[in-house]
Protein backbone atom coordinates (compact mmCIF):
# COMPACT_ATOMS: atom_id res chain seq x y z
CA UNK A 1 0.00 0.00 0.00
CA UNK A 2 2.98 2.26 -0.58
CA UNK A 3 1.23 4.36 -3.25
CA UNK A 4 -1.72 5.24 -1.04
CA UNK A 5 0.67 6.26 1.73
CA UNK A 6 2.49 8.54 -0.67
CA UNK A 7 -0.80 9.96 -1.87
CA UNK A 8 -1.86 10.53 1.69
CA UNK A 9 1.40 12.33 2.45
CA UNK A 10 0.99 14.47 -0.65
CA UNK A 11 -2.53 15.30 0.33
CA UNK A 12 -1.51 16.29 3.83
CA UNK A 13 1.30 18.47 2.47
CA UNK A 14 -1.13 20.22 0.18
CA UNK A 15 -3.75 20.60 2.85
CA UNK A 16 -1.18 22.39 4.94
CA UNK A 17 -1.03 24.97 2.15
CA UNK A 18 -4.78 25.16 2.10
CA UNK A 19 -6.45 28.44 2.88
CA UNK A 20 -10.02 28.69 4.08
CA UNK A 21 -11.75 31.95 3.29
CA UNK A 22 -15.01 33.64 2.59
CA UNK A 23 -14.44 35.67 -0.57
CA UNK A 24 -17.50 37.90 -0.34
CA UNK A 25 -19.84 39.56 2.13
CA UNK A 26 -23.38 38.23 2.22
CA UNK A 27 -25.33 41.09 0.65
CA UNK A 28 -29.13 41.21 0.79
CA UNK A 29 -29.28 37.85 -1.01
CA UNK A 30 -27.33 36.23 1.84
CA UNK A 31 -24.57 34.21 0.15
CA UNK A 32 -22.56 32.62 2.96
CA UNK A 33 -20.18 29.68 2.50
CA UNK A 34 -16.59 29.08 3.56
CA UNK A 35 -14.36 28.19 0.61
CA UNK A 36 -11.10 26.27 0.43
CA UNK A 37 -8.21 27.40 -1.74
CA UNK A 38 -4.98 25.73 -2.61
CA UNK A 39 -3.66 28.04 -5.31
CA UNK A 40 -3.06 31.71 -4.59
CA UNK A 41 -5.31 34.49 -5.80
CA UNK A 42 -2.36 36.31 -7.34
CA UNK A 43 -1.15 33.26 -9.31
CA UNK A 44 -4.63 32.68 -10.68
CA UNK A 45 -5.14 36.33 -11.60
CA UNK A 46 -1.74 36.58 -13.29
CA UNK A 47 -2.51 33.48 -15.34
CA UNK A 48 -5.96 34.79 -16.24
CA UNK A 49 -4.50 38.09 -17.37
CA UNK A 50 -2.00 36.34 -19.64
CA UNK A 51 -4.68 34.09 -21.14
CA UNK A 52 -7.04 37.00 -21.66
CA UNK A 53 -4.43 39.18 -23.37
CA UNK A 54 -3.53 36.32 -25.71
CA UNK A 55 -7.18 35.57 -26.51
CA UNK A 56 -8.02 39.19 -27.24
CA UNK A 57 -4.92 39.56 -29.46
CA UNK A 58 -6.00 36.45 -31.34
CA UNK A 59 -9.54 37.80 -31.77
CA UNK A 60 -8.09 41.08 -33.03
CA UNK A 61 -6.02 39.21 -35.61
CA UNK A 62 -9.12 37.37 -36.80
CA UNK A 63 -11.11 40.60 -37.02
CA UNK A 64 -13.46 39.45 -34.26
CA UNK A 65 -12.71 42.01 -31.55
CA UNK A 66 -15.12 44.87 -30.78
CA UNK A 67 -16.38 45.18 -34.36
CA UNK A 68 -19.58 47.09 -33.70
CA UNK A 69 -18.83 50.35 -31.88
CA UNK A 70 -22.43 50.90 -30.76
CA UNK A 71 -22.67 47.35 -29.38
CA UNK A 72 -19.35 47.73 -27.55
CA UNK A 73 -20.46 51.05 -26.06
CA UNK A 74 -23.70 49.44 -24.92
CA UNK A 75 -21.92 46.54 -23.21
CA UNK A 76 -19.32 48.82 -21.59
CA UNK A 77 -22.04 51.12 -20.26
CA UNK A 78 -23.84 48.19 -18.61
CA UNK A 79 -20.65 46.70 -17.17
CA UNK A 80 -19.62 50.20 -16.04
CA UNK A 81 -22.73 50.45 -13.92
CA UNK A 82 -22.35 46.94 -12.47
CA UNK A 83 -18.70 47.22 -11.38
CA UNK A 84 -19.13 49.92 -8.67
CA UNK A 85 -21.80 47.70 -7.05
CA UNK A 86 -19.23 44.95 -6.43
CA UNK A 87 -18.02 46.97 -3.39
CA UNK A 88 -21.06 45.69 -1.48
CA UNK A 89 -19.67 42.15 -1.73
CA UNK A 90 -15.95 42.82 -1.72
CA UNK A 91 -14.45 46.30 -1.52
CA UNK A 92 -11.15 45.23 -3.14
CA UNK A 93 -12.93 44.37 -6.38
CA UNK A 94 -13.52 47.99 -7.31
CA UNK A 95 -9.74 48.28 -7.70
CA UNK A 96 -9.45 45.28 -10.04
CA UNK A 97 -8.28 45.94 -13.60
CA UNK A 98 -11.72 45.20 -15.07
CA UNK A 99 -11.97 44.79 -18.84
CA UNK A 100 -14.82 43.90 -21.16
CA UNK A 101 -14.77 43.10 -24.87
CA UNK A 102 -17.31 41.96 -27.42
CA UNK A 103 -16.25 38.98 -29.52
CA UNK A 104 -17.80 38.29 -32.91
CA UNK A 105 -18.94 34.68 -32.73
CA UNK A 106 -22.13 32.71 -33.32
CA UNK A 107 -21.62 31.11 -29.88
CA UNK A 108 -24.15 32.06 -27.21
CA UNK A 109 -21.58 32.74 -24.53
CA UNK A 110 -20.17 35.14 -21.96
CA UNK A 111 -17.62 34.79 -19.20
CA UNK A 112 -15.58 36.64 -16.62
CA UNK A 113 -12.12 35.40 -15.76
CA UNK A 114 -10.64 35.76 -12.27
CA UNK A 115 -9.73 39.37 -11.63
CA UNK A 116 -12.49 40.78 -13.84
CA UNK A 117 -11.52 40.07 -17.46
CA UNK A 118 -14.79 39.70 -19.36
CA UNK A 119 -16.01 38.76 -22.80
CA UNK A 120 -19.48 38.66 -24.26
CA UNK A 121 -20.16 37.05 -27.63
CA UNK A 122 -22.29 38.63 -30.36
CA UNK A 123 -24.16 35.31 -30.58
CA UNK A 124 -25.57 35.84 -27.10
CA UNK A 125 -26.58 39.46 -27.72
CA UNK A 126 -28.14 38.79 -31.14
CA UNK A 127 -29.70 35.34 -30.82
CA UNK A 128 -31.33 36.14 -27.49
CA UNK A 129 -32.22 39.67 -28.62
CA UNK A 130 -31.15 40.57 -25.11
CA UNK A 131 -32.43 43.76 -23.52
CA UNK A 132 -30.12 45.95 -21.41
CA UNK A 133 -31.68 44.45 -18.28
CA UNK A 134 -30.98 40.92 -19.57
CA UNK A 135 -27.39 41.77 -20.49
CA UNK A 136 -26.96 43.15 -16.97
CA UNK A 137 -28.33 39.84 -15.65
CA UNK A 138 -25.85 37.73 -17.61
CA UNK A 139 -22.86 39.99 -16.88
CA UNK A 140 -23.87 40.33 -13.23
CA UNK A 141 -23.89 36.53 -13.00
CA UNK A 142 -20.44 36.30 -14.62
CA UNK A 143 -19.01 39.04 -12.40
CA UNK A 144 -20.39 37.16 -9.38
CA UNK A 145 -18.42 34.03 -10.36
CA UNK A 146 -15.27 36.19 -10.37
CA UNK A 147 -16.10 37.82 -7.01
CA UNK A 148 -16.65 34.41 -5.42
CA UNK A 149 -13.45 33.15 -7.12
CA UNK A 150 -15.23 30.04 -8.31
CA UNK A 151 -12.52 29.31 -10.87
CA UNK A 152 -9.79 29.38 -8.20
CA UNK A 153 -11.92 27.17 -5.99
CA UNK A 154 -12.47 24.67 -8.81
CA UNK A 155 -8.77 24.71 -9.72
CA UNK A 156 -7.92 24.03 -6.07
CA UNK A 157 -10.29 21.07 -6.00
CA UNK A 158 -8.79 19.73 -9.23
CA UNK A 159 -5.27 20.04 -7.89
CA UNK A 160 -6.24 18.28 -4.70
CA UNK A 161 -7.98 15.43 -6.53
CA UNK A 162 -5.06 14.94 -8.91
CA UNK A 163 -2.66 14.78 -6.01
CA UNK A 164 -4.89 12.51 -3.97
CA UNK A 165 -5.04 9.92 -6.76
CA UNK A 166 -1.29 9.90 -6.72
CA UNK A 167 -0.16 10.97 -10.19
CA UNK A 168 2.19 7.99 -10.16
CA UNK A 169 2.99 8.64 -6.53
CA UNK A 170 4.94 11.82 -7.25
CA UNK A 171 4.67 14.70 -4.85
CA UNK A 172 3.30 17.60 -6.79
CA UNK A 173 4.75 20.77 -5.33
CA UNK A 174 2.92 24.07 -5.43
CA UNK A 175 5.72 25.38 -7.67
CA UNK A 176 5.11 22.67 -10.27
CA UNK A 177 1.45 23.41 -10.14
CA UNK A 178 2.12 27.02 -11.11
CA UNK A 179 3.34 25.78 -14.46
CA UNK A 180 -0.02 24.37 -15.40
CA UNK A 181 -2.13 27.20 -13.99
CA UNK A 182 -2.33 29.16 -17.23
CA UNK A 183 -4.01 26.32 -19.07
CA UNK A 184 -6.20 25.48 -16.12
CA UNK A 185 -7.67 28.93 -15.59
CA UNK A 186 -9.05 29.18 -19.12
CA UNK A 187 -10.27 25.59 -19.06
CA UNK A 188 -12.06 26.03 -15.75
CA UNK A 189 -13.58 29.42 -16.64
CA UNK A 190 -14.67 28.61 -20.19
CA UNK A 191 -15.00 24.86 -20.63
CA UNK A 192 -15.90 23.03 -17.43
CA UNK A 193 -19.39 23.00 -15.95
CA UNK A 194 -19.69 24.77 -12.62
CA UNK A 195 -21.26 23.20 -9.57
CA UNK A 196 -24.84 23.77 -8.60
CA UNK A 197 -23.64 25.63 -5.50
CA UNK A 198 -21.48 27.97 -7.58
CA UNK A 199 -24.36 28.55 -10.00
CA UNK A 200 -26.76 29.48 -7.24
CA UNK A 201 -24.24 31.85 -5.66
CA UNK A 202 -23.63 33.55 -9.02
CA UNK A 203 -27.38 33.83 -9.63
CA UNK A 204 -27.93 35.37 -6.20
CA UNK A 205 -25.06 37.86 -6.23
CA UNK A 206 -25.62 38.65 -9.92
CA UNK A 207 -29.24 39.61 -9.41
CA UNK A 208 -28.31 41.92 -6.53
CA UNK A 209 -25.54 43.60 -8.55
CA UNK A 210 -28.00 44.22 -11.41
CA UNK A 211 -30.71 45.58 -9.10
CA UNK A 212 -28.29 47.93 -7.33
CA UNK A 213 -27.11 49.19 -10.74
CA UNK A 214 -30.71 50.02 -11.67
CA UNK A 215 -31.47 47.01 -13.89
CA UNK A 216 -34.73 45.14 -13.44
CA UNK A 217 -33.97 41.92 -11.54
CA UNK A 218 -36.92 40.17 -13.23
CA UNK A 219 -34.77 40.13 -16.39
CA UNK A 220 -32.70 37.32 -14.88
CA UNK A 221 -35.74 35.08 -15.25
CA UNK A 222 -36.60 36.09 -18.82
CA UNK A 223 -32.93 35.68 -19.78
CA UNK A 224 -32.74 32.06 -18.60
CA UNK A 225 -36.08 31.32 -20.22
CA UNK A 226 -34.79 32.65 -23.56
CA UNK A 227 -31.60 30.65 -23.08
CA UNK A 228 -33.49 27.40 -22.49
CA UNK A 229 -35.85 28.01 -25.40
CA UNK A 230 -32.82 28.27 -27.65
CA UNK A 231 -31.42 25.05 -26.21
CA UNK A 232 -33.83 22.96 -28.28
CA UNK A 233 -32.48 24.04 -31.67
CA UNK A 234 -28.95 25.38 -31.11
CA UNK A 235 -27.68 24.57 -27.60
CA UNK A 236 -26.04 27.68 -26.12
CA UNK A 237 -22.41 27.07 -25.17
CA UNK A 238 -23.19 29.10 -22.05
CA UNK A 239 -25.54 26.40 -20.72
CA UNK A 240 -22.78 23.77 -20.87
CA UNK A 241 -20.57 25.76 -18.50
CA UNK A 242 -23.46 27.12 -16.40
CA UNK A 243 -25.70 24.07 -16.01
CA UNK A 244 -29.25 25.04 -15.06
CA UNK A 245 -30.89 23.31 -12.11
CA UNK A 246 -34.53 22.55 -11.52
CA UNK A 247 -35.02 25.21 -8.85
CA UNK A 248 -33.29 28.01 -10.73
CA UNK A 249 -36.39 29.97 -11.76
CA UNK A 250 -38.03 29.62 -8.33
CA UNK A 251 -34.78 30.74 -6.65
CA UNK A 252 -34.43 33.70 -9.00
CA UNK A 253 -38.03 34.76 -8.45
CA UNK A 254 -37.50 34.64 -4.71
CA UNK A 255 -34.28 36.69 -4.90
CA UNK A 256 -35.75 39.13 -7.44
CA UNK A 257 -38.42 39.97 -4.90
CA UNK A 258 -35.80 40.49 -2.18
CA UNK A 259 -33.72 42.91 -4.26
CA UNK A 260 -36.64 44.76 -5.85
CA UNK A 261 -36.41 47.62 -3.30
CA UNK A 262 -32.73 48.10 -4.28
CA UNK A 263 -33.79 48.36 -7.93
CA UNK A 264 -36.55 50.84 -7.12
CA UNK A 265 -34.13 52.95 -5.07
CA UNK A 266 -31.48 52.87 -7.82
CA UNK A 267 -34.04 53.84 -10.47
CA UNK A 268 -35.00 56.83 -8.37
CA UNK A 269 -31.42 58.05 -7.94
CA UNK A 270 -29.81 60.24 -10.64
CA UNK A 271 -26.67 58.04 -10.52
CA UNK A 272 -28.57 55.20 -12.17
CA UNK A 273 -28.54 57.21 -15.37
CA UNK A 274 -32.10 56.61 -16.40
ZN1 LIG B 1 -22.69 30.51 -13.91
CSV table of C-alpha atoms and ligand atoms in Angstrom, one decimal:
chain,number,residue,atom,x,y,z
A,1,UNK,CA,0.0,0.0,0.0
A,2,UNK,CA,3.0,2.3,-0.6
A,3,UNK,CA,1.2,4.4,-3.3
A,4,UNK,CA,-1.7,5.2,-1.0
A,5,UNK,CA,0.7,6.3,1.7
A,6,UNK,CA,2.5,8.5,-0.7
A,7,UNK,CA,-0.8,10.0,-1.9
A,8,UNK,CA,-1.9,10.5,1.7
A,9,UNK,CA,1.4,12.3,2.5
A,10,UNK,CA,1.0,14.5,-0.7
A,11,UNK,CA,-2.5,15.3,0.3
A,12,UNK,CA,-1.5,16.3,3.8
A,13,UNK,CA,1.3,18.5,2.5
A,14,UNK,CA,-1.1,20.2,0.2
A,15,UNK,CA,-3.8,20.6,2.8
A,16,UNK,CA,-1.2,22.4,4.9
A,17,UNK,CA,-1.0,25.0,2.2
A,18,UNK,CA,-4.8,25.2,2.1
A,19,UNK,CA,-6.4,28.4,2.9
A,20,UNK,CA,-10.0,28.7,4.1
A,21,UNK,CA,-11.8,31.9,3.3
A,22,UNK,CA,-15.0,33.6,2.6
A,23,UNK,CA,-14.4,35.7,-0.6
A,24,UNK,CA,-17.5,37.9,-0.3
A,25,UNK,CA,-19.8,39.6,2.1
A,26,UNK,CA,-23.4,38.2,2.2
A,27,UNK,CA,-25.3,41.1,0.6
A,28,UNK,CA,-29.1,41.2,0.8
A,29,UNK,CA,-29.3,37.8,-1.0
A,30,UNK,CA,-27.3,36.2,1.8
A,31,UNK,CA,-24.6,34.2,0.1
A,32,UNK,CA,-22.6,32.6,3.0
A,33,UNK,CA,-20.2,29.7,2.5
A,34,UNK,CA,-16.6,29.1,3.6
A,35,UNK,CA,-14.4,28.2,0.6
A,36,UNK,CA,-11.1,26.3,0.4
A,37,UNK,CA,-8.2,27.4,-1.7
A,38,UNK,CA,-5.0,25.7,-2.6
A,39,UNK,CA,-3.7,28.0,-5.3
A,40,UNK,CA,-3.1,31.7,-4.6
A,41,UNK,CA,-5.3,34.5,-5.8
A,42,UNK,CA,-2.4,36.3,-7.3
A,43,UNK,CA,-1.2,33.3,-9.3
A,44,UNK,CA,-4.6,32.7,-10.7
A,45,UNK,CA,-5.1,36.3,-11.6
A,46,UNK,CA,-1.7,36.6,-13.3
A,47,UNK,CA,-2.5,33.5,-15.3
A,48,UNK,CA,-6.0,34.8,-16.2
A,49,UNK,CA,-4.5,38.1,-17.4
A,50,UNK,CA,-2.0,36.3,-19.6
A,51,UNK,CA,-4.7,34.1,-21.1
A,52,UNK,CA,-7.0,37.0,-21.7
A,53,UNK,CA,-4.4,39.2,-23.4
A,54,UNK,CA,-3.5,36.3,-25.7
A,55,UNK,CA,-7.2,35.6,-26.5
A,56,UNK,CA,-8.0,39.2,-27.2
A,57,UNK,CA,-4.9,39.6,-29.5
A,58,UNK,CA,-6.0,36.4,-31.3
A,59,UNK,CA,-9.5,37.8,-31.8
A,60,UNK,CA,-8.1,41.1,-33.0
A,61,UNK,CA,-6.0,39.2,-35.6
A,62,UNK,CA,-9.1,37.4,-36.8
A,63,UNK,CA,-11.1,40.6,-37.0
A,64,UNK,CA,-13.5,39.4,-34.3
A,65,UNK,CA,-12.7,42.0,-31.5
A,66,UNK,CA,-15.1,44.9,-30.8
A,67,UNK,CA,-16.4,45.2,-34.4
A,68,UNK,CA,-19.6,47.1,-33.7
A,69,UNK,CA,-18.8,50.3,-31.9
A,70,UNK,CA,-22.4,50.9,-30.8
A,71,UNK,CA,-22.7,47.4,-29.4
A,72,UNK,CA,-19.4,47.7,-27.5
A,73,UNK,CA,-20.5,51.0,-26.1
A,74,UNK,CA,-23.7,49.4,-24.9
A,75,UNK,CA,-21.9,46.5,-23.2
A,76,UNK,CA,-19.3,48.8,-21.6
A,77,UNK,CA,-22.0,51.1,-20.3
A,78,UNK,CA,-23.8,48.2,-18.6
A,79,UNK,CA,-20.7,46.7,-17.2
A,80,UNK,CA,-19.6,50.2,-16.0
A,81,UNK,CA,-22.7,50.4,-13.9
A,82,UNK,CA,-22.3,46.9,-12.5
A,83,UNK,CA,-18.7,47.2,-11.4
A,84,UNK,CA,-19.1,49.9,-8.7
A,85,UNK,CA,-21.8,47.7,-7.1
A,86,UNK,CA,-19.2,44.9,-6.4
A,87,UNK,CA,-18.0,47.0,-3.4
A,88,UNK,CA,-21.1,45.7,-1.5
A,89,UNK,CA,-19.7,42.1,-1.7
A,90,UNK,CA,-15.9,42.8,-1.7
A,91,UNK,CA,-14.5,46.3,-1.5
A,92,UNK,CA,-11.2,45.2,-3.1
A,93,UNK,CA,-12.9,44.4,-6.4
A,94,UNK,CA,-13.5,48.0,-7.3
A,95,UNK,CA,-9.7,48.3,-7.7
A,96,UNK,CA,-9.4,45.3,-10.0
A,97,UNK,CA,-8.3,45.9,-13.6
A,98,UNK,CA,-11.7,45.2,-15.1
A,99,UNK,CA,-12.0,44.8,-18.8
A,100,UNK,CA,-14.8,43.9,-21.2
A,101,UNK,CA,-14.8,43.1,-24.9
A,102,UNK,CA,-17.3,42.0,-27.4
A,103,UNK,CA,-16.3,39.0,-29.5
A,104,UNK,CA,-17.8,38.3,-32.9
A,105,UNK,CA,-18.9,34.7,-32.7
A,106,UNK,CA,-22.1,32.7,-33.3
A,107,UNK,CA,-21.6,31.1,-29.9
A,108,UNK,CA,-24.1,32.1,-27.2
A,109,UNK,CA,-21.6,32.7,-24.5
A,110,UNK,CA,-20.2,35.1,-22.0
A,111,UNK,CA,-17.6,34.8,-19.2
A,112,UNK,CA,-15.6,36.6,-16.6
A,113,UNK,CA,-12.1,35.4,-15.8
A,114,UNK,CA,-10.6,35.8,-12.3
A,115,UNK,CA,-9.7,39.4,-11.6
A,116,UNK,CA,-12.5,40.8,-13.8
A,117,UNK,CA,-11.5,40.1,-17.5
A,118,UNK,CA,-14.8,39.7,-19.4
A,119,UNK,CA,-16.0,38.8,-22.8
A,120,UNK,CA,-19.5,38.7,-24.3
A,121,UNK,CA,-20.2,37.0,-27.6
A,122,UNK,CA,-22.3,38.6,-30.4
A,123,UNK,CA,-24.2,35.3,-30.6
A,124,UNK,CA,-25.6,35.8,-27.1
A,125,UNK,CA,-26.6,39.5,-27.7
A,126,UNK,CA,-28.1,38.8,-31.1
A,127,UNK,CA,-29.7,35.3,-30.8
A,128,UNK,CA,-31.3,36.1,-27.5
A,129,UNK,CA,-32.2,39.7,-28.6
A,130,UNK,CA,-31.2,40.6,-25.1
A,131,UNK,CA,-32.4,43.8,-23.5
A,132,UNK,CA,-30.1,45.9,-21.4
A,133,UNK,CA,-31.7,44.4,-18.3
A,134,UNK,CA,-31.0,40.9,-19.6
A,135,UNK,CA,-27.4,41.8,-20.5
A,136,UNK,CA,-27.0,43.2,-17.0
A,137,UNK,CA,-28.3,39.8,-15.6
A,138,UNK,CA,-25.8,37.7,-17.6
A,139,UNK,CA,-22.9,40.0,-16.9
A,140,UNK,CA,-23.9,40.3,-13.2
A,141,UNK,CA,-23.9,36.5,-13.0
A,142,UNK,CA,-20.4,36.3,-14.6
A,143,UNK,CA,-19.0,39.0,-12.4
A,144,UNK,CA,-20.4,37.2,-9.4
A,145,UNK,CA,-18.4,34.0,-10.4
A,146,UNK,CA,-15.3,36.2,-10.4
A,147,UNK,CA,-16.1,37.8,-7.0
A,148,UNK,CA,-16.7,34.4,-5.4
A,149,UNK,CA,-13.5,33.2,-7.1
A,150,UNK,CA,-15.2,30.0,-8.3
A,151,UNK,CA,-12.5,29.3,-10.9
A,152,UNK,CA,-9.8,29.4,-8.2
A,153,UNK,CA,-11.9,27.2,-6.0
A,154,UNK,CA,-12.5,24.7,-8.8
A,155,UNK,CA,-8.8,24.7,-9.7
A,156,UNK,CA,-7.9,24.0,-6.1
A,157,UNK,CA,-10.3,21.1,-6.0
A,158,UNK,CA,-8.8,19.7,-9.2
A,159,UNK,CA,-5.3,20.0,-7.9
A,160,UNK,CA,-6.2,18.3,-4.7
A,161,UNK,CA,-8.0,15.4,-6.5
A,162,UNK,CA,-5.1,14.9,-8.9
A,163,UNK,CA,-2.7,14.8,-6.0
A,164,UNK,CA,-4.9,12.5,-4.0
A,165,UNK,CA,-5.0,9.9,-6.8
A,166,UNK,CA,-1.3,9.9,-6.7
A,167,UNK,CA,-0.2,11.0,-10.2
A,168,UNK,CA,2.2,8.0,-10.2
A,169,UNK,CA,3.0,8.6,-6.5
A,170,UNK,CA,4.9,11.8,-7.3
A,171,UNK,CA,4.7,14.7,-4.8
A,172,UNK,CA,3.3,17.6,-6.8
A,173,UNK,CA,4.7,20.8,-5.3
A,174,UNK,CA,2.9,24.1,-5.4
A,175,UNK,CA,5.7,25.4,-7.7
A,176,UNK,CA,5.1,22.7,-10.3
A,177,UNK,CA,1.4,23.4,-10.1
A,178,UNK,CA,2.1,27.0,-11.1
A,179,UNK,CA,3.3,25.8,-14.5
A,180,UNK,CA,0.0,24.4,-15.4
A,181,UNK,CA,-2.1,27.2,-14.0
A,182,UNK,CA,-2.3,29.2,-17.2
A,183,UNK,CA,-4.0,26.3,-19.1
A,184,UNK,CA,-6.2,25.5,-16.1
A,185,UNK,CA,-7.7,28.9,-15.6
A,186,UNK,CA,-9.0,29.2,-19.1
A,187,UNK,CA,-10.3,25.6,-19.1
A,188,UNK,CA,-12.1,26.0,-15.8
A,189,UNK,CA,-13.6,29.4,-16.6
A,190,UNK,CA,-14.7,28.6,-20.2
A,191,UNK,CA,-15.0,24.9,-20.6
A,192,UNK,CA,-15.9,23.0,-17.4
A,193,UNK,CA,-19.4,23.0,-15.9
A,194,UNK,CA,-19.7,24.8,-12.6
A,195,UNK,CA,-21.3,23.2,-9.6
A,196,UNK,CA,-24.8,23.8,-8.6
A,197,UNK,CA,-23.6,25.6,-5.5
A,198,UNK,CA,-21.5,28.0,-7.6
A,199,UNK,CA,-24.4,28.5,-10.0
A,200,UNK,CA,-26.8,29.5,-7.2
A,201,UNK,CA,-24.2,31.9,-5.7
A,202,UNK,CA,-23.6,33.5,-9.0
A,203,UNK,CA,-27.4,33.8,-9.6
A,204,UNK,CA,-27.9,35.4,-6.2
A,205,UNK,CA,-25.1,37.9,-6.2
A,206,UNK,CA,-25.6,38.6,-9.9
A,207,UNK,CA,-29.2,39.6,-9.4
A,208,UNK,CA,-28.3,41.9,-6.5
A,209,UNK,CA,-25.5,43.6,-8.6
A,210,UNK,CA,-28.0,44.2,-11.4
A,211,UNK,CA,-30.7,45.6,-9.1
A,212,UNK,CA,-28.3,47.9,-7.3
A,213,UNK,CA,-27.1,49.2,-10.7
A,214,UNK,CA,-30.7,50.0,-11.7
A,215,UNK,CA,-31.5,47.0,-13.9
A,216,UNK,CA,-34.7,45.1,-13.4
A,217,UNK,CA,-34.0,41.9,-11.5
A,218,UNK,CA,-36.9,40.2,-13.2
A,219,UNK,CA,-34.8,40.1,-16.4
A,220,UNK,CA,-32.7,37.3,-14.9
A,221,UNK,CA,-35.7,35.1,-15.3
A,222,UNK,CA,-36.6,36.1,-18.8
A,223,UNK,CA,-32.9,35.7,-19.8
A,224,UNK,CA,-32.7,32.1,-18.6
A,225,UNK,CA,-36.1,31.3,-20.2
A,226,UNK,CA,-34.8,32.6,-23.6
A,227,UNK,CA,-31.6,30.6,-23.1
A,228,UNK,CA,-33.5,27.4,-22.5
A,229,UNK,CA,-35.8,28.0,-25.4
A,230,UNK,CA,-32.8,28.3,-27.7
A,231,UNK,CA,-31.4,25.0,-26.2
A,232,UNK,CA,-33.8,23.0,-28.3
A,233,UNK,CA,-32.5,24.0,-31.7
A,234,UNK,CA,-28.9,25.4,-31.1
A,235,UNK,CA,-27.7,24.6,-27.6
A,236,UNK,CA,-26.0,27.7,-26.1
A,237,UNK,CA,-22.4,27.1,-25.2
A,238,UNK,CA,-23.2,29.1,-22.0
A,239,UNK,CA,-25.5,26.4,-20.7
A,240,UNK,CA,-22.8,23.8,-20.9
A,241,UNK,CA,-20.6,25.8,-18.5
A,242,UNK,CA,-23.5,27.1,-16.4
A,243,UNK,CA,-25.7,24.1,-16.0
A,244,UNK,CA,-29.2,25.0,-15.1
A,245,UNK,CA,-30.9,23.3,-12.1
A,246,UNK,CA,-34.5,22.5,-11.5
A,247,UNK,CA,-35.0,25.2,-8.9
A,248,UNK,CA,-33.3,28.0,-10.7
A,249,UNK,CA,-36.4,30.0,-11.8
A,250,UNK,CA,-38.0,29.6,-8.3
A,251,UNK,CA,-34.8,30.7,-6.6
A,252,UNK,CA,-34.4,33.7,-9.0
A,253,UNK,CA,-38.0,34.8,-8.4
A,254,UNK,CA,-37.5,34.6,-4.7
A,255,UNK,CA,-34.3,36.7,-4.9
A,256,UNK,CA,-35.8,39.1,-7.4
A,257,UNK,CA,-38.4,40.0,-4.9
A,258,UNK,CA,-35.8,40.5,-2.2
A,259,UNK,CA,-33.7,42.9,-4.3
A,260,UNK,CA,-36.6,44.8,-5.9
A,261,UNK,CA,-36.4,47.6,-3.3
A,262,UNK,CA,-32.7,48.1,-4.3
A,263,UNK,CA,-33.8,48.4,-7.9
A,264,UNK,CA,-36.5,50.8,-7.1
A,265,UNK,CA,-34.1,52.9,-5.1
A,266,UNK,CA,-31.5,52.9,-7.8
A,267,UNK,CA,-34.0,53.8,-10.5
A,268,UNK,CA,-35.0,56.8,-8.4
A,269,UNK,CA,-31.4,58.0,-7.9
A,270,UNK,CA,-29.8,60.2,-10.6
A,271,UNK,CA,-26.7,58.0,-10.5
A,272,UNK,CA,-28.6,55.2,-12.2
A,273,UNK,CA,-28.5,57.2,-15.4
A,274,UNK,CA,-32.1,56.6,-16.4
B,1,LIG,ZN1,-22.7,30.5,-13.9
